[in-house]
Tab-separated table of C-alpha atoms in Angstrom:
chain	number	residue	atom	x	y	z
A	4	MET	CA	93.060	103.473	53.645
A	5	GLU	CA	93.294	102.187	50.137
A	6	MET	CA	96.046	103.825	48.022
A	7	ILE	CA	96.948	103.043	44.700
A	8	HIS	CA	99.600	104.279	42.881
A	9	THR	CA	99.381	106.892	40.370
A	10	THR	CA	101.852	109.499	38.170
A	11	HIS	CA	101.484	111.635	41.794
A	12	GLY	CA	102.454	108.664	43.045
A	13	ASP	CA	100.263	107.087	46.368
A	14	LEU	CA	96.624	108.700	45.600
A	15	PRO	CA	93.906	107.490	48.160
A	16	LEU	CA	91.665	106.248	46.160
A	17	SER	CA	88.801	108.166	48.079
A	18	SER	CA	90.264	110.545	46.260
A	19	LEU	CA	89.963	110.018	42.974
A	20	THR	CA	86.917	109.539	40.189
A	21	LYS	CA	87.210	105.762	38.721
A	22	LYS	CA	85.311	105.706	35.294
A	23	ILE	CA	85.389	102.489	33.628
A	24	ILE	CA	85.147	102.009	29.079
A	25	GLU	CA	84.503	99.292	27.685
A	26	GLU	CA	84.529	98.684	23.747
A	27	ASP	CA	84.059	95.941	21.882
A	28	ALA	CA	86.640	95.901	19.030
A	29	PRO	CA	88.104	93.554	16.093
A	30	ASP	CA	90.518	92.260	17.793
A	31	GLY	CA	89.704	92.303	22.054
A	32	PHE	CA	87.276	93.312	24.091
A	33	VAL	CA	88.935	95.955	25.900
A	34	THR	CA	88.425	97.413	29.661
A	35	ALA	CA	90.006	100.113	30.402
A	36	THR	CA	90.150	101.996	33.992
A	37	GLU	CA	90.632	105.541	34.265
A	38	TYR	CA	90.937	107.190	37.769
A	39	ARG	CA	90.881	111.434	38.384
A	40	LEU	CA	92.404	113.587	40.715
A	41	GLY	CA	89.743	117.003	38.956
A	42	ASP	CA	90.170	116.441	35.703
A	43	GLU	CA	93.793	114.894	35.162
A	44	VAL	CA	93.976	110.960	34.743
A	45	VAL	CA	96.304	110.050	37.127
A	46	ARG	CA	96.360	106.337	36.509
A	47	ARG	CA	94.972	104.403	33.601
A	48	ASP	CA	93.989	100.823	33.319
A	49	VAL	CA	94.064	98.375	30.443
A	50	HIS	CA	93.056	94.969	29.857
A	51	VAL	CA	92.458	93.219	26.097
A	52	ALA	CA	90.497	89.609	26.091
A	53	VAL	CA	92.317	89.105	22.976
A	54	LYS	CA	89.839	87.227	20.253
A	55	ALA	CA	90.767	84.230	18.192
A	56	HIS	CA	91.910	86.072	14.977
A	57	ALA	CA	94.946	85.373	13.842
A	58	VAL	CA	94.870	82.031	11.560
A	59	LEU	CA	98.200	80.281	10.352
A	60	LYS	CA	97.499	79.415	6.469
A	61	LEU	CA	98.914	76.445	5.200
A	62	GLN	CA	97.888	75.195	1.702
A	63	ALA	CA	98.135	71.755	-0.088
A	64	GLN	CA	98.021	73.172	-4.483
A	65	GLU	CA	96.031	71.309	-6.278
A	66	LEU	CA	98.295	69.789	-9.339
B	30	MET	CA	84.286	58.792	-0.088
B	31	ALA	CA	86.566	61.026	-2.400
B	32	ASN	CA	90.315	61.907	-2.163
B	33	THR	CA	91.247	65.282	-0.301
B	34	THR	CA	93.794	67.903	-1.220
B	35	ALA	CA	95.282	68.975	2.064
B	36	VAL	CA	98.391	69.878	4.232
B	37	SER	CA	98.470	66.926	6.802
B	38	VAL	CA	97.346	68.155	10.005
B	39	GLN	CA	100.689	66.101	11.290
B	40	PHE	CA	102.621	68.319	9.413
B	41	LYS	CA	101.183	71.336	10.732
B	42	LEU	CA	101.756	70.307	14.243
B	43	ASP	CA	105.169	69.254	13.539
B	44	SER	CA	105.483	72.167	11.924
B	45	MET	CA	104.493	74.969	15.128
B	46	ALA	CA	105.699	72.147	18.050
B	47	ALA	CA	109.482	72.640	15.832
B	48	ILE	CA	109.108	76.352	16.307
B	49	LEU	CA	106.964	76.260	20.095
B	50	PRO	CA	108.154	74.034	22.252
B	51	ALA	CA	106.282	72.932	25.564
B	52	ALA	CA	107.140	74.944	28.267
B	53	ILE	CA	109.475	77.145	25.522
B	54	ALA	CA	111.169	79.547	27.719
B	55	THR	CA	112.844	82.119	25.412
B	56	LEU	CA	109.611	84.318	23.961
B	57	LYS	CA	108.898	87.781	24.078
B	58	ALA	CA	106.270	90.108	23.524
B	59	ALA	CA	106.747	93.723	22.432
B	60	LEU	CA	104.328	96.676	22.060
B	61	TYR	CA	103.809	98.359	19.007
B	62	LEU	CA	102.975	102.374	18.648
B	63	VAL	CA	99.740	103.267	15.988
B	64	SER	CA	101.960	105.163	14.446
B	65	ALA	CA	104.223	101.585	13.189
B	66	THR	CA	104.315	98.970	10.514
B	67	THR	CA	104.494	95.658	12.138
B	68	ASN	CA	102.894	92.628	10.162
B	69	GLY	CA	103.585	89.327	8.692
B	70	SER	CA	105.973	90.866	6.413
B	71	ASN	CA	108.129	91.506	9.410
B	72	THR	CA	110.330	88.125	10.435
B	73	ALA	CA	112.273	89.869	13.617
B	74	TYR	CA	111.454	91.969	15.940
B	75	THR	CA	111.858	95.063	15.501
B	76	ALA	CA	112.164	98.080	17.843
B	77	THR	CA	111.717	100.252	15.258
B	78	GLY	CA	107.681	101.750	15.444
B	79	GLU	CA	107.744	100.265	19.387
B	80	VAL	CA	106.622	101.413	22.492
B	81	THR	CA	108.801	103.579	25.485
B	82	GLY	CA	107.904	104.764	28.503
B	83	THR	CA	108.173	104.295	31.537
B	84	ASN	CA	108.999	101.182	32.676
B	85	TYR	CA	108.739	100.232	29.940
B	86	THR	CA	111.655	97.958	28.639
B	87	ALA	CA	112.604	97.812	25.198
B	88	GLY	CA	111.909	93.927	23.422
B	89	GLY	CA	108.642	93.581	26.037
B	90	VAL	CA	107.953	90.724	28.474
B	91	ALA	CA	108.619	87.636	28.892
B	92	VAL	CA	105.886	84.900	27.389
B	93	THR	CA	104.477	81.984	29.595
B	94	ALA	CA	104.309	79.345	27.123
B	95	ALA	CA	103.354	75.839	29.564
B	96	THR	CA	102.648	73.908	26.554
B	97	GLY	CA	103.085	72.856	22.813
B	98	PRO	CA	100.874	72.836	19.603
B	99	ALA	CA	98.079	70.390	20.084
B	100	VAL	CA	95.913	69.185	17.352
B	101	SER	CA	92.496	68.738	16.922
B	102	GLY	CA	90.307	67.516	13.591
B	103	THR	CA	91.868	69.274	11.327
B	104	THR	CA	94.189	72.007	13.177
B	105	ALA	CA	96.534	72.608	14.879
B	106	TYR	CA	96.782	75.320	17.648
B	107	TRP	CA	99.067	77.265	20.603
B	108	THR	CA	97.842	79.796	22.906
B	109	PRO	CA	100.385	81.695	25.951
B	110	SER	CA	99.229	79.484	28.630
B	111	ALA	CA	99.298	83.148	30.627
B	112	SER	CA	97.767	86.570	30.583
B	113	ILE	CA	100.689	88.349	28.930
B	114	VAL	CA	101.033	91.534	30.876
B	115	TYR	CA	102.661	95.661	31.516
B	116	THR	CA	103.197	96.004	34.900
B	117	THR	CA	103.346	100.201	36.058
B	118	VAL	CA	103.961	101.882	32.855
B	119	THR	CA	102.793	105.136	31.418
B	120	LEU	CA	102.460	104.301	27.295
B	121	SER	CA	101.330	107.678	26.233
B	122	VAL	CA	101.516	107.929	22.498
B	123	ALA	CA	98.380	105.698	21.649
B	124	PHE	CA	99.604	102.143	20.932
B	125	ASP	CA	97.430	99.279	19.210
B	126	SER	CA	99.824	96.249	18.179
B	127	VAL	CA	102.103	93.167	20.461
B	128	MET	CA	104.282	91.186	18.574
B	129	ILE	CA	105.313	87.803	20.334
B	130	TYR	CA	108.623	86.810	18.926
B	131	ASP	CA	111.741	84.435	20.114
B	132	THR	CA	114.794	85.802	21.126
B	133	ALA	CA	116.712	81.374	21.394
B	134	ARG	CA	116.097	82.479	17.413
B	135	ALA	CA	117.431	85.982	16.392
B	136	ASN	CA	114.233	87.250	17.724
B	137	LYS	CA	112.364	86.324	14.681
B	138	ALA	CA	109.294	87.061	14.946
B	139	ILE	CA	106.069	84.053	15.863
B	140	GLY	CA	103.436	86.864	14.571
B	141	VAL	CA	101.371	90.525	14.784
B	142	TRP	CA	98.366	90.779	17.162
B	143	ASN	CA	96.333	93.790	16.663
B	144	PHE	CA	93.847	95.220	19.873
B	145	GLY	CA	92.618	98.587	18.980
B	146	SER	CA	94.056	102.125	20.053
B	147	GLN	CA	95.001	101.856	23.835
B	148	THR	CA	97.380	104.181	25.757
B	149	VAL	CA	98.374	103.572	30.060
B	150	THR	CA	99.106	106.203	32.320
B	151	ALA	CA	101.104	104.143	35.580
B	152	GLY	CA	99.629	101.461	35.784
B	153	THR	CA	98.845	97.822	33.939
B	154	LEU	CA	98.495	96.579	30.143
B	155	THR	CA	96.375	93.048	30.735
B	156	LEU	CA	96.362	91.046	27.692
B	157	THR	CA	94.247	88.052	28.618
B	158	MET	CA	94.718	85.171	25.985
B	159	PRO	CA	91.911	83.644	24.484
B	160	THR	CA	90.903	79.711	24.633
B	161	ASN	CA	92.953	77.090	23.335
B	162	ASP	CA	91.127	75.535	21.446
B	163	ALA	CA	91.031	74.809	17.978
B	164	ALA	CA	88.240	77.319	17.788
B	165	ASN	CA	89.349	80.309	19.714
B	166	ALA	CA	93.293	79.425	20.062
B	167	LEU	CA	95.928	82.860	19.062
B	168	LEU	CA	97.633	80.648	16.167
B	169	ARG	CA	95.653	78.067	14.463
B	170	ALA	CA	96.377	76.682	11.320
């Protein structure tokens, strides 16, 4: 029986409802995995694939 | 042919490499609340607006950066060499940013990156880095 760590301690994975939420945000592609015991979210993992957005600009000034 | 005003790619590389040499082991990544105000004006790590929660230690986690900056064409670039991971944390107040800073240089900030409002419950937050090349690296000049 596969167990998973939650706010209620380790629970059987089979006793939980799993929901995956994906969001394509400007700065990252986010995948959130929620595990619910009834209506309560007892575990939520988040994975962010950070997008290339930050640029360090160095600029030479025209004389 | 024509002459062009530009910052030398060598200068860009040397500037980056001076701060982010290969295998630097003193970088950390701290998370910030949606309600915080962290941006390019931050000169160093600040506890103001930082997340708090179960198994989150103030100051954040270590950043793995095995390789130093590289150059392609006129772009110098750098990316941490591993995902930034916060394990078995509960961060119930929404957060959306990470600051990377250097503990060996008085916690001076490298940068702040946003990724959208999130919460974590008894779980893992994984920030996967983009491909380390001139078009996609986390830090590019």
